[in-house]
Amino acid sequence: MIRWSLSAELLCIIILMLLMFSSHGQKQAPTRSQRVYQTCLLLSLDSILLNILCVFTIVGTIAVPLWLNVLLNSLYFFISVLMCSVMAAYLFSLILEHAYSDQTLRRAIVFVAVLTLFFAAAVLWNIPSGILFFFDEQGAYHRGPLNALGYGILAVELAALVVCYLLHRQSVSRNMAHVMHALPPLVVLMIVFQRLYPEILLNGAIITIADLILYISFQSRRLDLDSLTGVGNRKGFRNELSLRLASRQRFQVILLGLQQFSDINRRFGHQLGDAFLYETARQLERLFPRGRVFRFGNVEFALLLPYPDDDGAARLQTIRDRFEKPLTLGTDQAVLTARLADLLCAGEHWTVGRLLEALEYSLDLARKGDGEPVRFQGQAAQMLQRRKDLVSLMRQSLQERRFRVWYQPVWNTAAGAFTSAEALLRLSTPEGEPISPAEFIPLAEESGLINDLSWLVLEEVCRLLSGGTVSALESVSINLSMQQFLDPDLVPRLRRCLETYALSPTQLKIEITERVAAQDIGRTAAVMDQLSSMGIHFYLDDFGTGWSNLSCALDLPFQCVKLDHSLLSAYPASSRSRQLIHGLVALFHELDVAVVAEGVETQAQADALGGCGVDWLQGYHLARPMPEEALVTFLNTAEKEALPRV
Ligand code: C2E
Ligand code: CA
Ligand code: CA
């Protein structure tokens, strides 16, 4: 008679129950691999419970007929091996998770299934033959000659797992690598121990330790998941990309950005807004069951797909078709506007950083475009390169003090003289090719260089004004971007500059667009009040472009509004344009706000604008932007020579 100790098994039951409780207690729907893991836990528990039951029936604590004893033991043998096989299949899927070799995974699963069926046949054959175990005439339990066959199957599966791991180790995640370093030696050690000390039941402990190791690796994987949608998060996406790039895989990656999602939040509330994001992830998973979905940003999703057989455009169309139709949540429906960008990686050398940069840039282009998806290739790649070159040119130019400030004189219609000027930044390539500020200013804002640039302009303007060479100018205006305007250092810095150069605050004017002002109206108003009380005046720039509205001009203390040159395109020929401009001028004057007309390019415009009472004129017809030395000469000559006729 064999004596058995059950204490280890009982402890294992408690651990397994805790694991089951914990892995069921997540709020997201379980993924396929979570379901397989939960099946492993269930089979592990069954196997241990059956084992204990069999111990009692064998030693006679629970008296059962011989046939039932045979049945229970056969079931125990089979369930134990089935559990090991499910776990092996699960491990194969984790090892091959990033290799995207469906065929290899299928082969591995068939291999495990064949082994399991073979063992099932052995269990059946055991009933007449007793090769695994048998009961003698007195009902005593005996081990058969192939009693350790189950261990043999386990050993073969383990060996196959190790081989599979070694073959795909480059694309195996770090967590999985840890599992593969720990699990096989531990299992082998415990099996040896079990064979040496058969009276201590260790099968349950082996199973439980395997489950525990997997659980720990599972847990850490959750750090890579997005808590709202249950799909991978940005970190998970990065990890996934780095594994694929390391093993030089070919794949397609699609980025989907939802447009104006704040409207959805406003319309349905944040809770339903979240539900729409959750639904977006599910839709993408449903459209591409073989792909992997990640929540890349707040309202951006990334899709990793196998390399397409064609050019991959059909996949983009599939997403567009789906998102043109409304998503339904209960009784609520919404059409989410999606913008798409994609990239085909054919195993070229990319780093994760460069790949993400390319994708984000392409999505940015798609967001600004007409709704067509943007693929990162050809033109997009060139544009990104140009941006990168520009940022490095700006850095270098800042260091080498190669930025220049030019001035565009502004005509004062009442005084009949150029009494003001706008400071405009200038940058050229080392070859002397000029680069438009309309191109480099937004880039400087994105790359954080705008601060240095703005302080450079401020310093230059103050130096110019204090030098006495442009005494004809009552003031010079500078443009401030969003970042400076909300910079807590702005007010002290301006104050310091005015003091250092002994200037009156009225000599410096600040131009901001409504885009700057609207960022944080409360803070903008506070900063403007502070500077206004010092005597600095403000211009509302680019009035009449997409960013302007009247309430901004009314609510904030602007002394002057600059009508954008786009308003002058049909002026003064078109009567509607005349009505608009004249109406605006009258309205602003009513509000005690002065008006500058920008982009005056013809004498006819200058005449008509002067006639309707516009206070200031700025444009190529009157004066182009010019360097400091040219400005000094220009002002001197303009004073002496015939003034422009307005
Ligand atoms: P903005 O503030 O609207 O500046 C006026 C722009 O109109 C200047 O372009 C000027 O050269 C151009 N302009 C002047 N007269 C005419 C005209 O008669 N016809 C036409 N078609 N254009 C005219 P620029 O210098 O290329 O600057 C473009 C934009 O870059 C500026 O628009 C401003 O938003 C930004 N910028 C320039 N310098 C700075 C700066 O120092 N800081 C910041 N934050 N932005 C700046
Ligand atoms: Ca301006
Ligand atoms: Ca402007």
Short mmCIF file of C-alpha atoms in Angstrom, two decimals, residues 332-519:
data_model
loop_
_atom_site.label_atom_id
_atom_site.label_comp_id
_atom_site.label_asym_id
_atom_site.label_seq_id
_atom_site.Cartn_x
_atom_site.Cartn_y
_atom_site.Cartn_z
CA ASP A 332 -27.64 56.33 -29.29
CA GLN A 333 -26.01 56.61 -32.66
CA ALA A 334 -23.07 58.66 -33.85
CA VAL A 335 -20.93 58.84 -36.94
CA LEU A 336 -17.32 59.12 -35.83
CA THR A 337 -15.18 60.91 -38.36
CA ALA A 338 -11.99 58.93 -38.72
CA ARG A 339 -8.75 59.95 -40.41
CA LEU A 340 -6.34 57.25 -41.49
CA ALA A 341 -2.63 56.96 -42.06
CA ASP A 342 -0.65 53.83 -42.75
CA LEU A 343 2.79 52.48 -43.38
CA LEU A 344 4.03 49.27 -44.95
CA CYS A 345 7.10 47.81 -43.33
CA ALA A 346 8.69 45.24 -45.61
CA GLY A 347 11.42 44.30 -43.16
CA GLU A 348 13.47 47.47 -43.73
CA HIS A 349 15.54 48.85 -40.94
CA TRP A 350 13.32 51.10 -38.81
CA THR A 351 13.68 52.08 -35.19
CA VAL A 352 10.51 52.26 -33.10
CA GLY A 353 11.03 56.00 -32.61
CA ARG A 354 11.40 56.72 -36.31
CA LEU A 355 8.46 54.54 -37.21
CA LEU A 356 6.21 56.26 -34.68
CA GLU A 357 7.39 59.66 -35.83
CA ALA A 358 6.56 58.75 -39.44
CA LEU A 359 3.14 57.44 -38.46
CA GLU A 360 2.25 60.39 -36.30
CA TYR A 361 3.35 62.77 -39.00
CA SER A 362 1.25 60.95 -41.60
CA LEU A 363 -1.78 61.03 -39.34
CA ASP A 364 -1.19 64.71 -38.80
CA LEU A 365 -1.23 65.21 -42.58
CA ALA A 366 -4.37 63.09 -42.83
CA ARG A 367 -6.05 65.15 -40.12
CA LYS A 368 -5.27 68.36 -41.97
CA GLY A 369 -6.20 66.88 -45.36
CA ASP A 370 -9.43 66.23 -47.20
CA GLY A 371 -10.28 62.87 -45.66
CA GLU A 372 -8.05 60.70 -47.87
CA PRO A 373 -5.77 58.30 -45.99
CA VAL A 374 -2.10 59.24 -45.99
CA ARG A 375 0.49 56.57 -46.58
CA PHE A 376 3.97 57.21 -45.30
CA GLN A 377 5.99 56.99 -48.47
CA GLY A 378 7.31 59.28 -51.16
CA GLN A 379 5.94 62.75 -50.57
CA ALA A 380 5.07 62.31 -46.89
CA ALA A 381 8.56 60.93 -46.23
CA GLN A 382 10.13 63.90 -48.00
CA MET A 383 7.99 66.35 -46.08
CA LEU A 384 8.91 64.77 -42.78
CA GLN A 385 12.56 64.93 -43.76
CA ARG A 386 12.15 68.61 -44.62
CA ARG A 387 10.61 69.26 -41.22
CA LYS A 388 13.46 67.50 -39.48
CA ASP A 389 16.00 69.39 -41.54
CA LEU A 390 14.21 72.63 -40.73
CA VAL A 391 14.21 72.00 -36.99
CA SER A 392 17.91 71.26 -37.05
CA LEU A 393 18.51 74.33 -39.23
CA MET A 394 16.59 76.44 -36.70
CA ARG A 395 18.65 75.01 -33.81
CA GLN A 396 21.86 75.69 -35.64
CA SER A 397 20.75 79.16 -36.74
CA LEU A 398 19.86 80.05 -33.16
CA GLN A 399 23.29 78.95 -31.99
CA GLU A 400 25.05 80.80 -34.79
CA ARG A 401 22.78 83.85 -34.42
CA ARG A 402 21.69 83.60 -38.04
CA PHE A 403 18.04 84.51 -37.51
CA ARG A 404 17.25 88.02 -38.66
CA VAL A 405 14.46 90.38 -37.71
CA TRP A 406 12.99 92.38 -40.59
CA TYR A 407 10.57 95.25 -40.28
CA GLN A 408 7.56 96.13 -42.37
CA PRO A 409 6.72 99.84 -42.02
CA VAL A 410 3.07 100.56 -41.30
CA TRP A 411 1.42 103.71 -42.66
CA ASN A 412 -0.53 105.94 -40.28
CA THR A 413 -3.31 107.50 -42.37
CA ALA A 414 -4.08 110.30 -39.91
CA ALA A 415 -0.43 111.35 -39.53
CA GLY A 416 0.37 110.69 -43.19
CA ALA A 417 3.57 108.93 -42.20
CA PHE A 418 5.06 105.54 -41.40
CA THR A 419 4.89 105.75 -37.62
CA SER A 420 4.92 102.05 -36.85
CA ALA A 421 6.41 98.79 -38.08
CA GLU A 422 5.85 95.08 -37.58
CA ALA A 423 8.81 92.93 -36.63
CA LEU A 424 8.95 89.75 -38.72
CA LEU A 425 11.43 86.92 -38.32
CA ARG A 426 13.58 85.82 -41.22
CA LEU A 427 15.52 82.61 -41.74
CA SER A 428 17.58 81.45 -44.69
CA THR A 429 19.34 78.19 -45.48
CA PRO A 430 23.16 78.32 -45.43
CA GLU A 431 22.84 78.60 -49.25
CA GLY A 432 20.83 81.79 -48.79
CA GLU A 433 17.42 80.39 -49.76
CA PRO A 434 14.78 82.16 -47.63
CA ILE A 435 12.33 80.06 -45.61
CA SER A 436 8.88 81.48 -44.92
CA PRO A 437 8.00 82.11 -41.28
CA ALA A 438 4.61 80.65 -42.13
CA GLU A 439 6.53 77.36 -42.47
CA PHE A 440 9.08 77.58 -39.68
CA ILE A 441 7.02 79.34 -36.97
CA PRO A 442 4.55 76.45 -36.53
CA LEU A 443 7.50 74.05 -36.42
CA ALA A 444 9.26 76.23 -33.87
CA GLU A 445 6.08 76.11 -31.79
CA GLU A 446 5.94 72.32 -31.98
CA SER A 447 9.61 71.81 -31.23
CA GLY A 448 9.72 74.30 -28.36
CA LEU A 449 12.15 76.63 -30.15
CA ILE A 450 9.58 79.42 -30.34
CA ASN A 451 10.54 80.72 -26.88
CA ASP A 452 14.12 81.42 -27.85
CA LEU A 453 12.95 82.95 -31.13
CA SER A 454 10.43 85.27 -29.52
CA TRP A 455 12.87 86.54 -26.92
CA LEU A 456 15.35 87.09 -29.73
CA VAL A 457 12.80 89.28 -31.60
CA LEU A 458 11.91 91.18 -28.43
CA GLU A 459 15.55 91.88 -27.66
CA GLU A 460 16.25 93.03 -31.26
CA VAL A 461 13.21 95.31 -31.38
CA CYS A 462 14.07 96.93 -28.04
CA ARG A 463 17.66 97.43 -29.18
CA LEU A 464 16.44 99.03 -32.43
CA LEU A 465 13.98 101.35 -30.69
CA SER A 466 16.54 102.49 -28.12
CA GLY A 467 19.22 103.13 -30.76
CA GLY A 468 17.69 106.37 -32.04
CA THR A 469 18.05 105.41 -35.70
CA VAL A 470 14.29 104.97 -36.21
CA SER A 471 12.92 107.90 -34.25
CA ALA A 472 10.16 108.30 -36.87
CA LEU A 473 8.58 105.16 -35.45
CA GLU A 474 6.31 105.66 -32.48
CA SER A 475 6.07 101.92 -31.97
CA VAL A 476 7.04 98.50 -33.28
CA SER A 477 4.79 95.47 -32.95
CA ILE A 478 5.93 91.92 -32.26
CA ASN A 479 4.03 88.69 -32.85
CA LEU A 480 3.61 86.39 -29.91
CA SER A 481 2.70 82.72 -30.17
CA MET A 482 0.57 80.79 -27.78
CA GLN A 483 3.47 79.42 -25.78
CA GLN A 484 4.94 82.83 -24.91
CA PHE A 485 1.65 84.36 -24.20
CA LEU A 486 0.88 81.81 -21.53
CA ASP A 487 4.47 81.74 -20.29
CA PRO A 488 4.56 83.04 -16.69
CA ASP A 489 7.90 84.65 -17.54
CA LEU A 490 6.33 86.91 -20.20
CA VAL A 491 5.37 89.88 -18.02
CA PRO A 492 8.62 90.07 -15.98
CA ARG A 493 10.63 89.56 -19.15
CA LEU A 494 8.88 92.38 -21.00
CA ARG A 495 9.24 94.64 -18.00
CA ARG A 496 12.95 93.86 -17.73
CA CYS A 497 13.48 94.50 -21.44
CA LEU A 498 11.72 97.87 -21.36
CA GLU A 499 13.77 98.88 -18.32
CA THR A 500 17.08 97.69 -19.74
CA TYR A 501 16.57 99.66 -22.96
CA ALA A 502 14.85 102.59 -21.23
CA LEU A 503 11.79 102.38 -23.46
CA SER A 504 8.26 103.54 -22.89
CA PRO A 505 5.76 100.65 -22.88
CA THR A 506 3.77 102.42 -25.60
CA GLN A 507 6.70 101.86 -27.99
CA LEU A 508 6.10 98.13 -27.94
CA LYS A 509 2.92 96.56 -29.27
CA ILE A 510 1.95 92.92 -29.16
CA GLU A 511 0.10 91.08 -31.91
CA ILE A 512 -1.76 87.92 -31.06
CA THR A 513 -4.25 85.90 -33.05
CA GLU A 514 -7.54 84.72 -31.69
CA ARG A 515 -6.10 81.20 -31.67
CA VAL A 516 -3.66 82.38 -29.01
CA ALA A 517 -6.30 84.29 -27.08
CA ALA A 518 -8.89 81.50 -27.20
CA GLN A 519 -6.54 78.91 -25.66
#
